[in-house]
PDB file of C-alpha atoms in Angstrom:
ATOM      1  CA  MET D   1      32.215  32.345  25.257  1.00 36.00           C
ATOM      2  CA  ALA D   2      28.631  31.980  25.242  1.00 43.00           C
ATOM      3  CA  THR D   3      27.559  29.329  22.225  1.00 42.00           C
ATOM      4  CA  GLY D   4      23.167  29.486  20.871  1.00 46.00           C
ATOM      5  CA  GLY D   5      21.573  26.526  22.974  1.00 47.00           C
ATOM      6  CA  GLY D   6      24.823  25.655  24.961  1.00 48.00           C
ATOM      7  CA  ALA D   7      25.465  22.503  23.299  1.00 52.00           C
ATOM      8  CA  SER D   8      28.872  21.860  24.800  1.00 61.00           C
ATOM      9  CA  ASN D   9      29.796  18.502  25.051  1.00 76.00           C
ATOM     10  CA  PRO D  10      26.966  15.467  24.515  1.00 74.00           C
ATOM     11  CA  PRO D  11      26.300  12.664  26.979  1.00 81.00           C
ATOM     12  CA  PRO D  12      28.024   9.949  26.141  1.00 90.00           C
ATOM     13  CA  TYR D  13      25.451   7.661  23.854  1.00 93.00           C
ATOM     14  CA  ARG D  14      24.393   5.369  24.991  1.00 94.00           C
ATOM     15  CA  PRO D  15      22.659   2.020  22.762  1.00 96.00           C
ATOM     16  CA  TYR D  16      19.155   1.435  23.376  1.00 97.00           C
ATOM     17  CA  ARG D  17      17.840  -2.653  23.460  1.00 98.00           C
ATOM     18  CA  HIS D  18      14.393  -4.242  22.447  1.00 98.00           C
ATOM     19  CA  LEU D  19      12.661  -4.374  26.246  1.00 98.00           C
ATOM     20  CA  ARG D  20       9.018  -5.817  24.711  1.00 98.00           C
ATOM     21  CA  THR D  21       6.900  -6.410  21.918  1.00 98.00           C
ATOM     22  CA  LEU D  22       2.877  -5.544  22.156  1.00 98.00           C
ATOM     23  CA  ALA D  23       0.617  -7.810  19.960  1.00 98.00           C
ATOM     24  CA  ALA D  24      -2.860  -7.151  20.118  1.00 97.00           C
ATOM     25  CA  HIS D  25      -3.386  -5.329  16.120  1.00 98.00           C
ATOM     26  CA  ASP D  26      -4.844  -7.661  13.637  1.00 98.00           C
ATOM     27  CA  GLN D  27      -3.298  -5.637  11.106  1.00 98.00           C
ATOM     28  CA  ALA D  28      -0.461  -3.209  10.183  1.00 98.00           C
ATOM     29  CA  VAL D  29       0.131  -0.185  13.308  1.00 98.00           C
ATOM     30  CA  SER D  30      -0.152   2.821  11.404  1.00 98.00           C
ATOM     31  CA  CYS D  31       0.452   5.383  14.283  1.00 98.00           C
ATOM     32  CA  VAL D  32       1.987   4.880  18.057  1.00 98.00           C
ATOM     33  CA  LYS D  33       2.170   7.595  20.659  1.00 98.00           C
ATOM     34  CA  PHE D  34       2.984   8.321  23.947  1.00 98.00           C
ATOM     35  CA  SER D  35       0.943  10.654  26.168  1.00 98.00           C
ATOM     36  CA  ASN D  36       2.187  13.841  27.005  1.00 98.00           C
ATOM     37  CA  ASP D  37       2.380  12.818  30.977  1.00 98.00           C
ATOM     38  CA  GLY D  38       4.662   9.494  29.668  1.00 98.00           C
ATOM     39  CA  THR D  39       1.691   7.618  31.474  1.00 98.00           C
ATOM     40  CA  LEU D  40      -0.171   6.259  28.326  1.00 98.00           C
ATOM     41  CA  LEU D  41       0.912   4.804  25.149  1.00 98.00           C
ATOM     42  CA  ALA D  42      -1.560   4.887  22.501  1.00 98.00           C
ATOM     43  CA  SER D  43      -1.254   2.094  18.946  1.00 98.00           C
ATOM     44  CA  ALA D  44      -3.246   2.854  15.951  1.00 98.00           C
ATOM     45  CA  SER D  45      -4.236   0.360  13.104  1.00 98.00           C
ATOM     46  CA  LEU D  46      -5.649  -0.499   9.977  1.00 98.00           C
ATOM     47  CA  ASP D  47      -7.981  -3.085  12.012  1.00 98.00           C
ATOM     48  CA  LYS D  48      -9.889  -0.096  12.451  1.00 98.00           C
ATOM     49  CA  THR D  49      -9.262   0.241  16.081  1.00 98.00           C
ATOM     50  CA  LEU D  50      -6.896   1.982  18.419  1.00 98.00           C
ATOM     51  CA  ILE D  51      -5.556   0.534  21.553  1.00 98.00           C
ATOM     52  CA  VAL D  52      -4.167   2.260  24.911  1.00 98.00           C
ATOM     53  CA  TRP D  53      -1.294   0.715  26.438  1.00 98.00           C
ATOM     54  CA  SER D  54       0.253   1.396  29.920  1.00 98.00           C
ATOM     55  CA  SER D  55       3.661   2.558  28.974  1.00 97.00           C
ATOM     56  CA  GLN D  56       4.919   1.946  33.234  1.00 96.00           C
ATOM     57  CA  THR D  57       3.441  -1.641  32.671  1.00 97.00           C
ATOM     58  CA  LEU D  58       3.457  -2.087  29.115  1.00 98.00           C
ATOM     59  CA  THR D  59       0.079  -3.923  29.416  1.00 98.00           C
ATOM     60  CA  PHE D  60      -3.020  -3.497  27.525  1.00 98.00           C
ATOM     61  CA  LYS D  61      -5.612  -0.970  28.793  1.00 98.00           C
ATOM     62  CA  SER D  62      -8.305  -0.432  26.115  1.00 98.00           C
ATOM     63  CA  ARG D  63      -9.446  -0.937  22.815  1.00 98.00           C
ATOM     64  CA  LEU D  64     -11.506   1.877  20.731  1.00 98.00           C
ATOM     65  CA  VAL D  65     -13.685   1.137  18.790  1.00 98.00           C
ATOM     66  CA  GLY D  66     -16.140   3.088  16.124  1.00 98.00           C
ATOM     67  CA  HIS D  67     -14.386   3.568  12.939  1.00 98.00           C
ATOM     68  CA  SER D  68     -15.479   1.470   9.707  1.00 98.00           C
ATOM     69  CA  ALA D  69     -12.308   1.918   7.607  1.00 98.00           C
ATOM     70  CA  GLY D  70      -8.455   1.849   9.346  1.00 98.00           C
ATOM     71  CA  ILE D  71      -6.681   4.906  10.842  1.00 98.00           C
ATOM     72  CA  SER D  72      -3.602   6.479   9.857  1.00 98.00           C
ATOM     73  CA  ASP D  73      -3.015   8.608  12.530  1.00 98.00           C
ATOM     74  CA  LEU D  74      -3.581   9.862  16.197  1.00 98.00           C
ATOM     75  CA  ALA D  75      -2.587  12.640  18.465  1.00 98.00           C
ATOM     76  CA  TRP D  76      -3.211  13.050  22.050  1.00 98.00           C
ATOM     77  CA  SER D  77      -4.363  16.400  24.216  1.00 98.00           C
ATOM     78  CA  SER D  78      -2.177  18.241  26.384  1.00 98.00           C
ATOM     79  CA  ASP D  79      -4.151  16.729  29.068  1.00 98.00           C
ATOM     80  CA  SER D  80      -4.018  13.268  27.963  1.00 98.00           C
ATOM     81  CA  HIS D  81      -7.279  12.732  28.463  1.00 98.00           C
ATOM     82  CA  TYR D  82      -7.578  12.859  25.080  1.00 98.00           C
ATOM     83  CA  ILE D  83      -6.978  10.791  21.781  1.00 98.00           C
ATOM     84  CA  CYS D  84      -8.492  11.985  18.214  1.00 98.00           C
ATOM     85  CA  SER D  85      -8.164   9.560  15.470  1.00 99.00           C
ATOM     86  CA  ALA D  86      -7.874  10.200  11.566  1.00 98.00           C
ATOM     87  CA  SER D  87      -9.518   7.848   9.725  1.00 98.00           C
ATOM     88  CA  ASP D  88      -9.980   6.426   6.197  1.00 98.00           C
ATOM     89  CA  ASP D  89     -13.684   6.478   6.858  1.00 98.00           C
ATOM     90  CA  LEU D  90     -13.312  10.349   6.013  1.00 98.00           C
ATOM     91  CA  THR D  91     -13.828  11.455   9.259  1.00 98.00           C
ATOM     92  CA  LEU D  92     -11.565  12.039  12.570  1.00 98.00           C
ATOM     93  CA  ARG D  93     -13.216  10.751  15.988  1.00 98.00           C
ATOM     94  CA  ILE D  94     -12.625  12.662  19.589  1.00 98.00           C
ATOM     95  CA  TRP D  95     -11.486   9.678  21.774  1.00 98.00           C
ATOM     96  CA  ASP D  96     -12.009   9.658  25.741  1.00 98.00           C
ATOM     97  CA  ALA D  97      -8.622   7.838  26.675  1.00 98.00           C
ATOM     98  CA  GLN D  98     -10.147   6.681  30.045  1.00 96.00           C
ATOM     99  CA  SER D  99     -13.671   5.386  29.781  1.00 97.00           C
ATOM    100  CA  ALA D 100     -12.971   4.608  25.485  1.00 98.00           C
ATOM    101  CA  GLU D 101     -15.493   6.212  24.676  1.00 98.00           C
ATOM    102  CA  CYS D 102     -15.785   8.123  21.544  1.00 98.00           C
ATOM    103  CA  VAL D 103     -17.095  11.801  22.436  1.00 98.00           C
ATOM    104  CA  LYS D 104     -17.354  13.645  18.938  1.00 98.00           C
ATOM    105  CA  THR D 105     -17.357  12.774  15.299  1.00 98.00           C
ATOM    106  CA  LEU D 106     -15.548  15.280  12.684  1.00 98.00           C
ATOM    107  CA  ARG D 107     -17.625  14.827   9.791  1.00 98.00           C
ATOM    108  CA  GLY D 108     -16.086  17.626   6.725  1.00 98.00           C
ATOM    109  CA  HIS D 109     -13.269  15.627   4.666  1.00 98.00           C
ATOM    110  CA  THR D 110     -14.085  14.267   1.501  1.00 98.00           C
ATOM    111  CA  ASP D 111     -11.443  12.229   1.130  1.00 98.00           C
ATOM    112  CA  LEU D 112      -8.844   9.947   3.288  1.00 98.00           C
ATOM    113  CA  VAL D 113      -8.167  11.625   6.280  1.00 98.00           C
ATOM    114  CA  PHE D 114      -4.677  11.027   6.950  1.00 98.00           C
ATOM    115  CA  CYS D 115      -2.791  13.032   9.838  1.00 98.00           C
ATOM    116  CA  VAL D 116      -3.754  14.663  12.209  1.00 98.00           C
ATOM    117  CA  ASN D 117      -2.701  17.240  15.372  1.00 98.00           C
ATOM    118  CA  PHE D 118      -3.899  19.212  18.465  1.00 98.00           C
ATOM    119  CA  ASN D 119      -2.594  22.243  19.370  1.00 98.00           C
ATOM    120  CA  PRO D 120      -0.668  22.922  22.352  1.00 98.00           C
ATOM    121  CA  GLN D 121      -3.651  24.393  24.239  1.00 98.00           C
ATOM    122  CA  SER D 122      -6.077  22.035  22.924  1.00 98.00           C
ATOM    123  CA  ASN D 123      -9.136  23.690  22.020  1.00 98.00           C
ATOM    124  CA  LEU D 124      -8.144  23.215  18.135  1.00 98.00           C
ATOM    125  CA  ILE D 125      -7.552  20.216  16.196  1.00 98.00           C
ATOM    126  CA  VAL D 126      -5.881  20.180  12.761  1.00 98.00           C
ATOM    127  CA  SER D 127      -6.049  17.656  10.345  1.00 98.00           C
ATOM    128  CA  GLY D 128      -5.151  16.803   6.558  1.00 98.00           C
ATOM    129  CA  SER D 129      -6.592  15.115   4.279  1.00 98.00           C
ATOM    130  CA  PHE D 130      -6.513  13.121   0.658  1.00 98.00           C
ATOM    131  CA  ASP D 131      -8.888  15.683  -0.295  1.00 98.00           C
ATOM    132  CA  GLU D 132      -6.146  18.084  -0.703  1.00 98.00           C
ATOM    133  CA  THR D 133      -7.058  20.498   2.336  1.00 98.00           C
ATOM    134  CA  VAL D 134      -6.264  20.785   5.695  1.00 98.00           C
ATOM    135  CA  ARG D 135      -8.671  21.734   8.463  1.00 98.00           C
ATOM    136  CA  ILE D 136      -8.919  23.161  11.487  1.00 98.00           C
ATOM    137  CA  TRP D 137     -12.133  22.468  13.792  1.00 98.00           C
ATOM    138  CA  ASP D 138     -12.818  23.502  17.479  1.00 98.00           C
ATOM    139  CA  ALA D 139     -11.907  20.409  20.160  1.00 98.00           C
ATOM    140  CA  LYS D 140     -14.962  20.704  22.134  1.00 97.00           C
ATOM    141  CA  THR D 141     -17.913  21.387  19.999  1.00 97.00           C
ATOM    142  CA  GLY D 142     -16.519  19.452  16.937  1.00 97.00           C
ATOM    143  CA  ARG D 143     -17.210  22.216  14.399  1.00 97.00           C
ATOM    144  CA  PRO D 144     -14.981  23.062  11.755  1.00 97.00           C
ATOM    145  CA  LEU D 145     -13.596  26.108  12.002  1.00 98.00           C
ATOM    146  CA  HIS D 146     -10.990  26.900   8.691  1.00 98.00           C
ATOM    147  CA  THR D 147     -10.936  24.691   5.737  1.00 98.00           C
ATOM    148  CA  ILE D 148      -7.504  25.970   3.751  1.00 98.00           C
ATOM    149  CA  ALA D 149      -6.588  24.745  -0.015  1.00 98.00           C
ATOM    150  CA  ALA D 150      -3.580  23.897   0.947  1.00 98.00           C
ATOM    151  CA  HIS D 151      -1.943  21.478  -1.385  1.00 98.00           C
ATOM    152  CA  SER D 152      -2.824  20.395  -5.009  1.00 98.00           C
ATOM    153  CA  MET D 153      -1.882  16.486  -3.968  1.00 98.00           C
ATOM    154  CA  PRO D 154      -2.713  14.338  -0.645  1.00 98.00           C
ATOM    155  CA  VAL D 155      -1.912  16.295   2.643  1.00 98.00           C
ATOM    156  CA  THR D 156       0.614  13.980   4.433  1.00 98.00           C
ATOM    157  CA  SER D 157       1.236  15.719   7.706  1.00 98.00           C
ATOM    158  CA  VAL D 158       0.005  18.610   9.477  1.00 98.00           C
ATOM    159  CA  HIS D 159       1.508  19.763  13.061  1.00 98.00           C
ATOM    160  CA  PHE D 160       1.637  23.082  15.379  1.00 98.00           C
ATOM    161  CA  ASN D 161       4.233  24.969  16.972  1.00 98.00           C
ATOM    162  CA  ARG D 162       5.171  25.252  20.394  1.00 97.00           C
ATOM    163  CA  ASP D 163       2.596  28.561  21.412  1.00 97.00           C
ATOM    164  CA  GLY D 164       0.114  27.218  18.679  1.00 98.00           C
ATOM    165  CA  SER D 165       0.132  29.817  16.397  1.00 98.00           C
ATOM    166  CA  LEU D 166       1.582  28.313  13.492  1.00 98.00           C
ATOM    167  CA  ILE D 167       1.092  25.698  11.559  1.00 98.00           C
ATOM    168  CA  VAL D 168       3.217  23.799   9.213  1.00 98.00           C
ATOM    169  CA  SER D 169       1.438  21.019   6.724  1.00 98.00           C
ATOM    170  CA  GLY D 170       3.589  18.357   4.402  1.00 98.00           C
ATOM    171  CA  SER D 171       2.263  17.073   0.899  1.00 98.00           C
ATOM    172  CA  HIS D 172       2.808  14.994  -1.440  1.00 98.00           C
ATOM    173  CA  ASP D 173       3.198  17.658  -4.029  1.00 98.00           C
ATOM    174  CA  GLY D 174       6.569  18.147  -2.567  1.00 98.00           C
ATOM    175  CA  SER D 175       5.826  21.570  -0.691  1.00 98.00           C
ATOM    176  CA  CYS D 176       5.795  22.492   2.826  1.00 98.00           C
ATOM    177  CA  LYS D 177       4.013  25.628   4.159  1.00 98.00           C
ATOM    178  CA  ILE D 178       2.887  27.482   7.325  1.00 98.00           C
ATOM    179  CA  TRP D 179      -0.315  28.913   7.923  1.00 98.00           C
ATOM    180  CA  ALA D 180      -1.307  30.861  10.503  1.00 98.00           C
ATOM    181  CA  SER D 181      -3.861  28.802  13.056  1.00 98.00           C
ATOM    182  CA  ASP D 182      -6.043  31.335  13.975  1.00 97.00           C
ATOM    183  CA  THR D 183      -7.273  32.663  10.047  1.00 97.00           C
ATOM    184  CA  GLY D 184      -5.965  29.656   7.682  1.00 97.00           C
ATOM    185  CA  ALA D 185      -3.508  32.470   6.473  1.00 98.00           C
ATOM    186  CA  LEU D 186      -0.683  30.999   4.419  1.00 98.00           C
ATOM    187  CA  LEU D 187       2.390  33.079   5.614  1.00 97.00           C
ATOM    188  CA  LYS D 188       5.453  30.975   4.157  1.00 97.00           C
ATOM    189  CA  THR D 189       5.839  28.547   1.502  1.00 97.00           C
ATOM    190  CA  LEU D 190       9.192  26.763   3.497  1.00 97.00           C
ATOM    191  CA  ILE D 191       9.520  24.262   0.107  1.00 97.00           C
ATOM    192  CA  GLU D 192       7.722  24.712  -2.852  1.00 95.00           C
ATOM    193  CA  GLY D 193       6.641  21.990  -4.904  1.00 87.00           C
ATOM    194  CA  ASN D 194       8.882  21.017  -7.230  1.00 86.00           C
ATOM    195  CA  GLY D 195      10.959  18.622  -5.445  1.00 94.00           C
ATOM    196  CA  PRO D 196       9.695  14.929  -3.905  1.00 97.00           C
ATOM    197  CA  ALA D 197       6.969  14.033  -2.107  1.00 98.00           C
ATOM    198  CA  ILE D 198       7.242  15.403   1.699  1.00 98.00           C
ATOM    199  CA  SER D 199       5.958  12.528   3.505  1.00 98.00           C
ATOM    200  CA  PHE D 200       6.588  14.039   6.788  1.00 98.00           C
ATOM    201  CA  THR D 201       6.772  17.305   8.734  1.00 98.00           C
ATOM    202  CA  ARG D 202       6.899  18.589  12.462  1.00 98.00           C
ATOM    203  CA  PHE D 203       8.195  20.966  14.448  1.00 98.00           C
ATOM    204  CA  SER D 204      11.163  20.548  16.903  1.00 97.00           C
ATOM    205  CA  PRO D 205      10.031  21.403  20.573  1.00 96.00           C
ATOM    206  CA  ASN D 206      11.528  24.773  20.824  1.00 95.00           C
ATOM    207  CA  GLY D 207       9.654  25.740  17.607  1.00 95.00           C
ATOM    208  CA  LYS D 208      12.699  27.272  16.015  1.00 96.00           C
ATOM    209  CA  TYR D 209      13.415  24.319  13.528  1.00 97.00           C
ATOM    210  CA  ILE D 210      10.991  22.101  11.386  1.00 98.00           C
ATOM    211  CA  LEU D 211      11.934  18.345  10.282  1.00 98.00           C
ATOM    212  CA  VAL D 212      10.579  17.756   6.935  1.00 98.00           C
ATOM    213  CA  ALA D 213      11.052  14.018   5.714  1.00 98.00           C
ATOM    214  CA  THR D 214      11.249  13.272   1.889  1.00 98.00           C
ATOM    215  CA  LEU D 215      10.456  10.401  -0.607  1.00 98.00           C
ATOM    216  CA  ASP D 216      14.461   9.753  -0.983  1.00 98.00           C
ATOM    217  CA  ASP D 217      15.627   8.631   1.885  1.00 98.00           C
ATOM    218  CA  THR D 218      16.402  11.879   3.529  1.00 98.00           C
ATOM    219  CA  LEU D 219      15.433  13.760   6.568  1.00 98.00           C
ATOM    220  CA  LYS D 220      16.355  17.309   6.875  1.00 98.00           C
ATOM    221  CA  LEU D 221      15.929  19.854   9.890  1.00 98.00           C
ATOM    222  CA  TRP D 222      15.101  23.310   8.561  1.00 98.00           C
ATOM    223  CA  ASN D 223      15.221  26.884  10.180  1.00 96.00           C
ATOM    224  CA  TYR D 224      12.080  28.250   9.728  1.00 92.00           C
ATOM    225  CA  SER D 225      12.745  32.064  10.294  1.00 93.00           C
ATOM    226  CA  THR D 226      15.328  32.223   7.613  1.00 95.00           C
ATOM    227  CA  GLY D 227      13.835  29.138   5.276  1.00 94.00           C
ATOM    228  CA  LYS D 228      17.148  27.552   5.384  1.00 96.00           C
ATOM    229  CA  SER D 229      17.933  23.893   5.876  1.00 96.00           C
ATOM    230  CA  LEU D 230      20.443  23.124   8.686  1.00 97.00           C
ATOM    231  CA  LYS D 231      21.298  19.095   8.614  1.00 98.00           C
ATOM    232  CA  ILE D 232      20.782  16.339   6.876  1.00 98.00           C
ATOM    233  CA  TYR D 233      20.018  13.068   7.575  1.00 98.00           C
ATOM    234  CA  THR D 234      20.762   9.987   5.911  1.00 98.00           C
ATOM    235  CA  GLY D 235      20.835   6.217   5.795  1.00 98.00           C
ATOM    236  CA  HIS D 236      17.420   5.194   6.141  1.00 98.00           C
ATOM    237  CA  VAL D 237      15.378   3.528   3.279  1.00 98.00           C
ATOM    238  CA  ASN D 238      11.711   5.539   2.517  1.00 98.00           C
ATOM    239  CA  LYS D 239      10.928   5.767  -0.619  1.00 98.00           C
ATOM    240  CA  VAL D 240       7.133   4.529  -0.718  1.00 98.00           C
ATOM    241  CA  TYR D 241       5.484   5.145   2.982  1.00 97.00           C
ATOM    242  CA  CYS D 242       5.214   8.188   5.068  1.00 97.00           C
ATOM    243  CA  ILE D 243       6.936   7.318   7.664  1.00 98.00           C
ATOM    244  CA  THR D 244       7.066   9.303  10.752  1.00 97.00           C
ATOM    245  CA  SER D 245      10.149  10.572  12.974  1.00 98.00           C
ATOM    246  CA  ALA D 246      10.491  12.274  16.229  1.00 98.00           C
ATOM    247  CA  PHE D 247      12.580  14.267  18.451  1.00 97.00           C
ATOM    248  CA  SER D 248      14.802  12.940  21.244  1.00 97.00           C
ATOM    249  CA  VAL D 249      15.467  15.383  23.937  1.00 95.00           C
ATOM    250  CA  THR D 250      15.137  13.002  27.663  1.00 93.00           C
ATOM    251  CA  TYR D 251      19.355  12.520  27.010  1.00 92.00           C
ATOM    252  CA  GLY D 252      21.279  14.072  25.114  1.00 92.00           C
ATOM    253  CA  LYS D 253      19.069  15.326  21.309  1.00 96.00           C
ATOM    254  CA  TYR D 254      18.754  12.435  19.028  1.00 97.00           C
ATOM    255  CA  ILE D 255      16.319  12.101  15.730  1.00 98.00           C
ATOM    256  CA  VAL D 256      14.424   9.118  15.826  1.00 98.00           C
ATOM    257  CA  SER D 257      12.869   7.554  12.463  1.00 98.00           C
ATOM    258  CA  GLY D 258      11.774   4.517  11.156  1.00 98.00           C
ATOM    259  CA  SER D 259      12.793   2.764   8.424  1.00 98.00           C
ATOM    260  CA  GLU D 260      11.771   0.759   5.378  1.00 98.00           C
ATOM    261  CA  ASP D 261      14.409  -1.867   5.693  1.00 98.00           C
ATOM    262  CA  ASN D 262      12.348  -2.530   9.524  1.00 98.00           C
ATOM    263  CA  CYS D 263      14.525  -0.614  11.328  1.00 98.00           C
ATOM    264  CA  VAL D 264      14.132   1.833  13.655  1.00 98.00           C
ATOM    265  CA  TYR D 265      17.347   4.721  13.440  1.00 98.00           C
ATOM    266  CA  VAL D 266      18.748   7.175  15.500  1.00 98.00           C
ATOM    267  CA  TRP D 267      20.909   9.978  14.707  1.00 98.00           C
ATOM    268  CA  ASP D 268      22.643  12.692  16.965  1.00 97.00           C
ATOM    269  CA  LEU D 269      20.965  15.708  16.145  1.00 96.00           C
ATOM    270  CA  GLN D 270      23.891  18.163  16.121  1.00 96.00           C
ATOM    271  CA  GLY D 271      26.555  15.687  14.422  1.00 95.00           C
ATOM    272  CA  LYS D 272      23.716  14.389  11.748  1.00 97.00           C
ATOM    273  CA  ASN D 273      25.912  10.938  12.758  1.00 96.00           C
ATOM    274  CA  PRO D 274      23.544   7.693  12.684  1.00 96.00           C
ATOM    275  CA  LEU D 275      24.132   6.177  16.034  1.00 97.00           C
ATOM    276  CA  GLN D 276      21.824   3.206  16.240  1.00 98.00           C
ATOM    277  CA  LYS D 277      20.158   1.103  14.297  1.00 98.00           C
ATOM    278  CA  LEU D 278      17.289  -1.207  15.943  1.00 98.00           C
ATOM    279  CA  GLU D 279      16.301  -4.155  14.440  1.00 98.00           C
ATOM    280  CA  GLY D 280      13.486  -6.075  15.257  1.00 98.00           C
ATOM    281  CA  HIS D 281      10.108  -5.053  13.316  1.00 98.00           C
ATOM    282  CA  SER D 282       9.736  -8.115  10.073  1.00 98.00           C
ATOM    283  CA  ASP D 283       8.089  -5.248   7.993  1.00 98.00           C
ATOM    284  CA  THR D 284       8.519  -1.323   7.840  1.00 98.00           C
ATOM    285  CA  VAL D 285       8.580   0.543  10.775  1.00 98.00           C
ATOM    286  CA  ILE D 286       5.870   3.744   9.653  1.00 98.00           C
ATOM    287  CA  SER D 287       5.461   5.244  13.212  1.00 98.00           C
ATOM    288  CA  VAL D 288       7.892   5.986  16.086  1.00 98.00           C
ATOM    289  CA  SER D 289       7.407   7.859  19.488  1.00 98.00           C
ATOM    290  CA  CYS D 290       9.729   9.040  21.684  1.00 98.00           C
ATOM    291  CA  HIS D 291       9.101   9.091  25.690  1.00 98.00           C
ATOM    292  CA  PRO D 292       8.740  12.913  27.012  1.00 97.00           C
ATOM    293  CA  THR D 293      10.373  12.304  30.386  1.00 96.00           C
ATOM    294  CA  GLU D 294      12.359   8.047  30.246  1.00 96.00           C
ATOM    295  CA  ASN D 295      14.990   7.237  27.293  1.00 96.00           C
ATOM    296  CA  LYS D 296      12.028   5.187  26.041  1.00 97.00           C
ATOM    297  CA  ILE D 297      11.446   4.646  22.310  1.00 98.00           C
ATOM    298  CA  ALA D 298       8.235   3.000  20.680  1.00 98.00           C
ATOM    299  CA  SER D 299       8.026   1.937  17.474  1.00 98.00           C
ATOM    300  CA  ALA D 300       4.926   0.875  14.969  1.00 98.00           C
ATOM    301  CA  GLY D 301       5.254  -1.876  12.047  1.00 98.00           C
ATOM    302  CA  LEU D 302       3.147  -2.298   9.029  1.00 98.00           C
ATOM    303  CA  ASP D 303       1.113  -5.610   8.007  1.00 98.00           C
ATOM    304  CA  GLY D 304       4.054  -7.842   7.852  1.00 98.00           C
ATOM    305  CA  ASP D 305       4.979  -7.227  11.424  1.00 98.00           C
ATOM    306  CA  LYS D 306       1.368  -5.756  13.304  1.00 98.00           C
ATOM    307  CA  THR D 307       3.162  -4.880  16.373  1.00 98.00           C
ATOM    308  CA  VAL D 308       4.558  -2.454  18.502  1.00 98.00           C
ATOM    309  CA  ARG D 309       8.157  -2.141  19.777  1.00 98.00           C
ATOM    310  CA  ILE D 310       9.848  -0.799  23.020  1.00 98.00           C
ATOM    311  CA  TRP D 311      13.249   0.132  23.261  1.00 98.00           C
ATOM    312  CA  VAL D 312      14.784   1.290  26.229  1.00 98.00           C
ATOM    313  CA  GLN D 313      18.674   2.929  27.326  1.00 94.00           C
ATOM    314  CA  ASN D 314      20.553   0.678  29.226  1.00 80.00           C
ATOM    315  CA  THR D 315      21.052   2.710  32.916  1.00 71.00           C
TER     316      THR D 315
END
């Protein structure tokens, strides 16, 4: 009998091990993300700069300088040519990752810009801010297209689904909402704002599910169409910071998250059981990114650490 998604026997778990530590930021590393083609890795920091690294050689390529305050988030365009950064200086900047030049500055938010993402077509950028709005921008011109009065507290995350038609947003107000990317209209409130603060949210790679982190040490996987919570992942510590999590799909299917106990956690997506706790950072792990084709994780540490660590699975 055919089962949905063909989730038969997953491959046996292969533990991750520490491969390299990348140290070049002067303050907390706030975000780390592999490019979509897997060749580059970008890190953002409260030191006001981004660094582009080779993900193959794990060597420094360039530093992107221009923001006048700390950077909270970064996103790659689908072709891995551009990076968009979200800063406490109230702006977003679009950078050419090859030339390290800033090509556009997006102005309009009236408070710290906290989160950003490109749509898969990379003609739109979505951002969320402490000004409680979600804004949709034309990536080519830098012009604002929609300003959505989305939440009643800071917006902590924004993410497009696989075809770019939907945006999910999460907020400290405890709500998680789905928006139409072409009009900015509210389509669904997935989670009403009466629970714990939502610190992070994103669509699954297939767009059917939404992963939601809350500041009560909990990650939940929700079914977008039914609006029901399917799975709960616990064991990590997350009460204060907006820690990002990721789907790992290159070998088995895992959920990966940072934690306030300075570790990276890996769970089995289906079974919900923790598979591994990666130790080594000396402060909260605020951000994790899974390589698109290799069994490789990057993680970023806050001010007591200031490093990016690379982890690989034993072959």
